[in-house]
Amino acid sequence: MSELRGNQWLILPTLVFLGVVSTAVGSLGAPLLPTIARMDEVSLGDSQWALTISLLTGAVAAPVLGRLSDGHRRRPTIVGVLAIVTAGCVLAAIPLGFGWLLVGRAMQGIGLGLVPLGIAVARDALPPEKAAPGIALLGVTSAAGLGIGCPVAGVITEFLGLSAAFWAGAVLTMVALVGVILIVPDAPARPRRRLDALGAVLLTVTIAGFLLVCSQGPVWGWISMQLLSVAVISVLVGAVWV
């Protein structure tokens, strides 16, 4: 095991905080949709993309980040993703319009892919007798983060406004970023493996397409040309990836 950075007893609390913050920020949306629709002058249906797009990027990010963080790249990957999520929160907080809000929400959704990386850190960094219960705790608290984000964001938005919810997410994510830099250790030394960039792109297109079909089917129509086109492209790209 590589030399630990900081106190070992702080690793698990840091990972728990990382999991809760990343899932809570990534799942922001449902109680904010009416406010987003009103402030950005879009329909309630269009405002739902503020939630859908983060879930799409999160689903795509999970397998890609898992491969990207293999071996020595794990800690820099976590730091880089937290920086992207922080920037996404800031971008969503600034009133630049609905399009930029969606870009910020997509960046925030990438943080949903940090949960398996936190579990991998716990497996390698914690003593064997603490690794299993620590991983179980991470699973429970990360799932709880999905439920925490919505009501907390709703309360903040109700009293302080929409931007305040995203600024709060930026502050919490920055705290998690500092914690990872100071406390989370480097991954154990492993042989370097080449990152298959083309494979990552193909997998991203495949997953995003299938999720888009599932989420937009009721809106576009299950037999609409638009939906069928996305489904066919996803199947073809997935076949190339396989």
Short mmCIF file of C-alpha atoms in Angstrom, two decimals:
data_model
loop_
_atom_site.label_atom_id
_atom_site.label_comp_id
_atom_site.label_asym_id
_atom_site.label_seq_id
_atom_site.Cartn_x
_atom_site.Cartn_y
_atom_site.Cartn_z
CA MET A 1 0.00 0.00 0.00
CA SER A 2 1.27 3.41 -0.89
CA GLU A 3 2.17 5.87 1.82
CA LEU A 4 -0.91 7.61 3.21
CA ARG A 5 -1.39 11.32 2.87
CA GLY A 6 -2.69 12.65 6.17
CA ASN A 7 -4.30 10.66 8.95
CA GLN A 8 -5.72 7.28 8.01
CA TRP A 9 -8.76 7.67 10.23
CA LEU A 10 -9.87 10.66 8.14
CA ILE A 11 -9.97 8.71 4.87
CA LEU A 12 -13.40 7.12 5.36
CA PRO A 13 -15.16 10.33 6.54
CA THR A 14 -13.64 12.14 3.56
CA LEU A 15 -14.89 9.47 1.17
CA VAL A 16 -18.35 9.53 2.77
CA PHE A 17 -18.50 13.30 2.36
CA LEU A 18 -17.29 12.95 -1.23
CA GLY A 19 -20.03 10.42 -2.02
CA VAL A 20 -22.83 12.43 -0.40
CA VAL A 21 -21.80 15.71 -2.03
CA SER A 22 -21.27 14.26 -5.50
CA THR A 23 -24.62 12.47 -5.58
CA ALA A 24 -26.51 15.34 -3.92
CA VAL A 25 -25.14 17.92 -6.37
CA GLY A 26 -25.64 15.62 -9.34
CA SER A 27 -29.28 14.98 -8.41
CA LEU A 28 -30.23 18.64 -7.94
CA GLY A 29 -33.18 19.43 -10.10
CA ALA A 30 -36.65 18.13 -9.32
CA PRO A 31 -37.72 20.85 -6.84
CA LEU A 32 -35.90 23.49 -8.89
CA LEU A 33 -37.66 22.82 -12.20
CA PRO A 34 -40.59 25.23 -11.73
CA THR A 35 -38.19 27.99 -10.68
CA ILE A 36 -35.89 27.26 -13.63
CA ALA A 37 -38.85 27.31 -16.03
CA ARG A 38 -40.03 30.66 -14.65
CA MET A 39 -36.66 32.39 -14.47
CA ASP A 40 -35.34 31.19 -17.83
CA GLU A 41 -38.73 31.51 -19.54
CA VAL A 42 -38.89 27.92 -20.81
CA SER A 43 -41.66 25.34 -20.59
CA LEU A 44 -41.78 22.97 -17.64
CA GLY A 45 -41.12 20.11 -20.05
CA ASP A 46 -37.95 21.76 -21.33
CA SER A 47 -36.83 22.58 -17.81
CA GLN A 48 -36.76 18.84 -17.03
CA TRP A 49 -33.56 18.67 -19.06
CA ALA A 50 -31.86 20.32 -16.07
CA LEU A 51 -32.39 17.01 -14.27
CA THR A 52 -32.19 14.60 -17.20
CA ILE A 53 -28.89 15.86 -18.58
CA SER A 54 -27.04 15.38 -15.28
CA LEU A 55 -28.33 11.82 -14.96
CA LEU A 56 -27.24 11.10 -18.53
CA THR A 57 -23.71 12.40 -18.00
CA GLY A 58 -23.50 10.58 -14.67
CA ALA A 59 -24.45 7.25 -16.22
CA VAL A 60 -21.90 7.75 -18.97
CA ALA A 61 -19.19 8.98 -16.58
CA ALA A 62 -19.29 5.95 -14.27
CA PRO A 63 -17.69 3.37 -16.63
CA VAL A 64 -15.45 5.91 -18.35
CA LEU A 65 -14.06 7.28 -15.07
CA GLY A 66 -13.57 3.74 -13.79
CA ARG A 67 -11.26 2.99 -16.71
CA LEU A 68 -9.64 6.41 -16.68
CA SER A 69 -8.79 6.14 -12.98
CA ASP A 70 -7.15 2.75 -13.25
CA GLY A 71 -3.98 2.51 -11.20
CA HIS A 72 -1.90 5.65 -10.73
CA ARG A 73 -4.52 7.91 -12.35
CA ARG A 74 -7.21 7.45 -9.67
CA ARG A 75 -6.46 10.35 -7.35
CA PRO A 76 -5.82 12.89 -10.14
CA THR A 77 -9.06 11.74 -11.78
CA ILE A 78 -11.06 12.36 -8.60
CA VAL A 79 -9.48 15.80 -8.19
CA GLY A 80 -10.13 16.66 -11.83
CA VAL A 81 -13.78 15.58 -11.69
CA LEU A 82 -14.41 17.58 -8.51
CA ALA A 83 -12.91 20.63 -10.22
CA ILE A 84 -15.29 20.10 -13.17
CA VAL A 85 -18.28 19.73 -10.83
CA THR A 86 -17.31 22.90 -8.97
CA ALA A 87 -17.03 24.81 -12.25
CA GLY A 88 -20.40 23.39 -13.29
CA CYS A 89 -22.03 24.66 -10.10
CA VAL A 90 -20.57 28.12 -10.65
CA LEU A 91 -21.71 28.13 -14.28
CA ALA A 92 -25.25 27.13 -13.28
CA ALA A 93 -25.31 29.76 -10.52
CA ILE A 94 -24.50 32.63 -12.89
CA PRO A 95 -27.64 33.79 -14.75
CA LEU A 96 -26.35 33.29 -18.30
CA GLY A 97 -29.47 31.64 -19.69
CA PHE A 98 -30.99 28.19 -19.95
CA GLY A 99 -28.39 26.82 -22.35
CA TRP A 100 -25.49 27.56 -20.04
CA LEU A 101 -27.48 26.20 -17.11
CA LEU A 102 -27.74 22.88 -18.96
CA VAL A 103 -23.99 22.89 -19.61
CA GLY A 104 -23.37 23.45 -15.91
CA ARG A 105 -25.80 20.69 -14.95
CA ALA A 106 -24.08 18.29 -17.36
CA MET A 107 -20.75 19.09 -15.70
CA GLN A 108 -22.28 18.49 -12.26
CA GLY A 109 -23.62 15.12 -13.38
CA ILE A 110 -20.10 13.85 -14.04
CA GLY A 111 -19.67 13.75 -10.26
CA LEU A 112 -22.14 10.87 -10.06
CA GLY A 113 -19.36 8.70 -11.45
CA LEU A 114 -17.19 9.32 -8.35
CA VAL A 115 -18.98 6.78 -6.15
CA PRO A 116 -17.20 3.67 -7.55
CA LEU A 117 -13.89 5.54 -7.39
CA GLY A 118 -14.45 6.27 -3.69
CA ILE A 119 -15.21 2.60 -3.11
CA ALA A 120 -11.97 1.65 -4.88
CA VAL A 121 -10.03 4.04 -2.63
CA ALA A 122 -11.63 2.49 0.47
CA ARG A 123 -10.72 -1.00 -0.72
CA ASP A 124 -7.04 -0.10 -1.17
CA ALA A 125 -6.46 2.44 1.60
CA LEU A 126 -8.39 1.04 4.59
CA PRO A 127 -7.19 -1.89 6.73
CA PRO A 128 -8.76 -5.22 5.67
CA GLU A 129 -11.01 -5.37 8.75
CA LYS A 130 -12.40 -1.89 8.01
CA ALA A 131 -12.60 -2.05 4.23
CA ALA A 132 -15.80 -4.13 3.96
CA PRO A 133 -17.91 -2.10 6.45
CA GLY A 134 -16.44 1.10 5.03
CA ILE A 135 -17.52 0.15 1.50
CA ALA A 136 -21.00 -0.71 2.78
CA LEU A 137 -21.20 2.68 4.52
CA LEU A 138 -20.17 4.43 1.31
CA GLY A 139 -22.93 2.65 -0.60
CA VAL A 140 -25.60 3.66 1.90
CA THR A 141 -24.52 7.28 2.36
CA SER A 142 -24.02 7.84 -1.38
CA ALA A 143 -27.55 6.60 -2.02
CA ALA A 144 -28.76 8.90 0.75
CA GLY A 145 -27.13 11.81 -1.06
CA LEU A 146 -29.58 11.32 -3.93
CA GLY A 147 -32.43 11.96 -1.50
CA ILE A 148 -30.74 14.76 0.41
CA GLY A 149 -30.01 17.03 -2.53
CA CYS A 150 -33.61 17.65 -3.61
CA PRO A 151 -35.18 18.83 -0.33
CA VAL A 152 -32.14 20.85 0.72
CA ALA A 153 -31.99 22.55 -2.68
CA GLY A 154 -35.71 23.25 -2.48
CA VAL A 155 -35.38 24.96 0.90
CA ILE A 156 -32.37 27.03 -0.20
CA THR A 157 -34.13 28.08 -3.40
CA GLU A 158 -37.31 29.00 -1.54
CA PHE A 159 -35.54 31.41 0.83
CA LEU A 160 -32.37 32.49 -1.01
CA GLY A 161 -33.08 31.97 -4.69
CA LEU A 162 -32.05 29.56 -7.42
CA SER A 163 -28.45 30.72 -7.68
CA ALA A 164 -27.89 30.12 -3.96
CA ALA A 165 -28.58 26.39 -4.37
CA PHE A 166 -25.82 26.07 -6.98
CA TRP A 167 -23.42 28.31 -5.03
CA ALA A 168 -23.94 26.03 -2.03
CA GLY A 169 -23.13 23.05 -4.24
CA ALA A 170 -19.95 24.79 -5.41
CA VAL A 171 -18.79 25.44 -1.84
CA LEU A 172 -19.48 21.86 -0.69
CA THR A 173 -17.74 20.41 -3.74
CA MET A 174 -14.73 22.63 -3.16
CA VAL A 175 -14.54 21.38 0.45
CA ALA A 176 -14.60 17.80 -0.85
CA LEU A 177 -11.87 18.69 -3.36
CA VAL A 178 -9.61 20.06 -0.63
CA GLY A 179 -10.29 16.98 1.51
CA VAL A 180 -9.30 14.65 -1.31
CA ILE A 181 -6.09 16.58 -1.98
CA LEU A 182 -5.06 16.59 1.69
CA ILE A 183 -6.27 13.20 2.89
CA VAL A 184 -6.96 10.64 0.17
CA PRO A 185 -3.82 8.59 -0.60
CA ASP A 186 -2.44 7.73 -3.99
CA ALA A 187 -3.45 4.38 -5.44
CA PRO A 188 -1.07 1.42 -5.05
CA ALA A 189 1.48 1.10 -7.82
CA ARG A 190 0.11 -0.92 -10.73
CA PRO A 191 1.30 -1.52 -14.29
CA ARG A 192 0.42 1.32 -16.62
CA ARG A 193 -2.41 0.56 -19.04
CA ARG A 194 -3.22 2.46 -22.19
CA LEU A 195 -6.47 4.42 -22.13
CA ASP A 196 -8.68 3.35 -25.04
CA ALA A 197 -9.97 6.79 -26.01
CA LEU A 198 -11.93 5.53 -29.04
CA GLY A 199 -13.57 2.83 -26.93
CA ALA A 200 -14.54 5.41 -24.31
CA VAL A 201 -16.16 7.61 -26.96
CA LEU A 202 -18.08 4.69 -28.48
CA LEU A 203 -19.28 3.54 -25.05
CA THR A 204 -20.34 7.09 -24.20
CA VAL A 205 -22.42 7.41 -27.37
CA THR A 206 -24.00 3.99 -26.82
CA ILE A 207 -25.03 4.57 -23.21
CA ALA A 208 -26.17 8.14 -23.81
CA GLY A 209 -28.28 7.05 -26.76
CA PHE A 210 -30.03 4.25 -24.90
CA LEU A 211 -30.71 6.46 -21.89
CA LEU A 212 -32.02 9.18 -24.17
CA VAL A 213 -34.43 6.71 -25.74
CA CYS A 214 -35.69 5.59 -22.32
CA SER A 215 -36.07 9.12 -20.93
CA GLN A 216 -37.53 10.81 -24.02
CA GLY A 217 -39.75 8.02 -25.32
CA PRO A 218 -42.94 9.40 -23.73
CA VAL A 219 -42.11 12.90 -25.01
CA TRP A 220 -40.97 12.17 -28.56
CA GLY A 221 -43.23 9.16 -29.09
CA TRP A 222 -42.04 5.55 -28.98
CA ILE A 223 -42.33 5.11 -32.74
CA SER A 224 -41.25 8.60 -33.76
CA MET A 225 -38.51 8.90 -36.38
CA GLN A 226 -36.36 10.91 -33.97
CA LEU A 227 -36.48 8.22 -31.27
CA LEU A 228 -35.96 5.35 -33.70
CA SER A 229 -32.98 7.11 -35.25
CA VAL A 230 -31.30 7.52 -31.85
CA ALA A 231 -32.02 3.88 -31.02
CA VAL A 232 -30.55 2.60 -34.29
CA ILE A 233 -27.42 4.74 -33.89
CA SER A 234 -26.97 3.47 -30.33
CA VAL A 235 -27.25 -0.15 -31.44
CA LEU A 236 -24.80 0.32 -34.31
CA VAL A 237 -22.25 2.21 -32.22
CA GLY A 238 -22.63 -0.36 -29.42
CA ALA A 239 -21.95 -3.16 -31.91
CA VAL A 240 -18.77 -1.39 -33.05
CA TRP A 241 -17.71 -0.97 -29.41
CA VAL A 242 -18.26 -4.67 -28.68
#
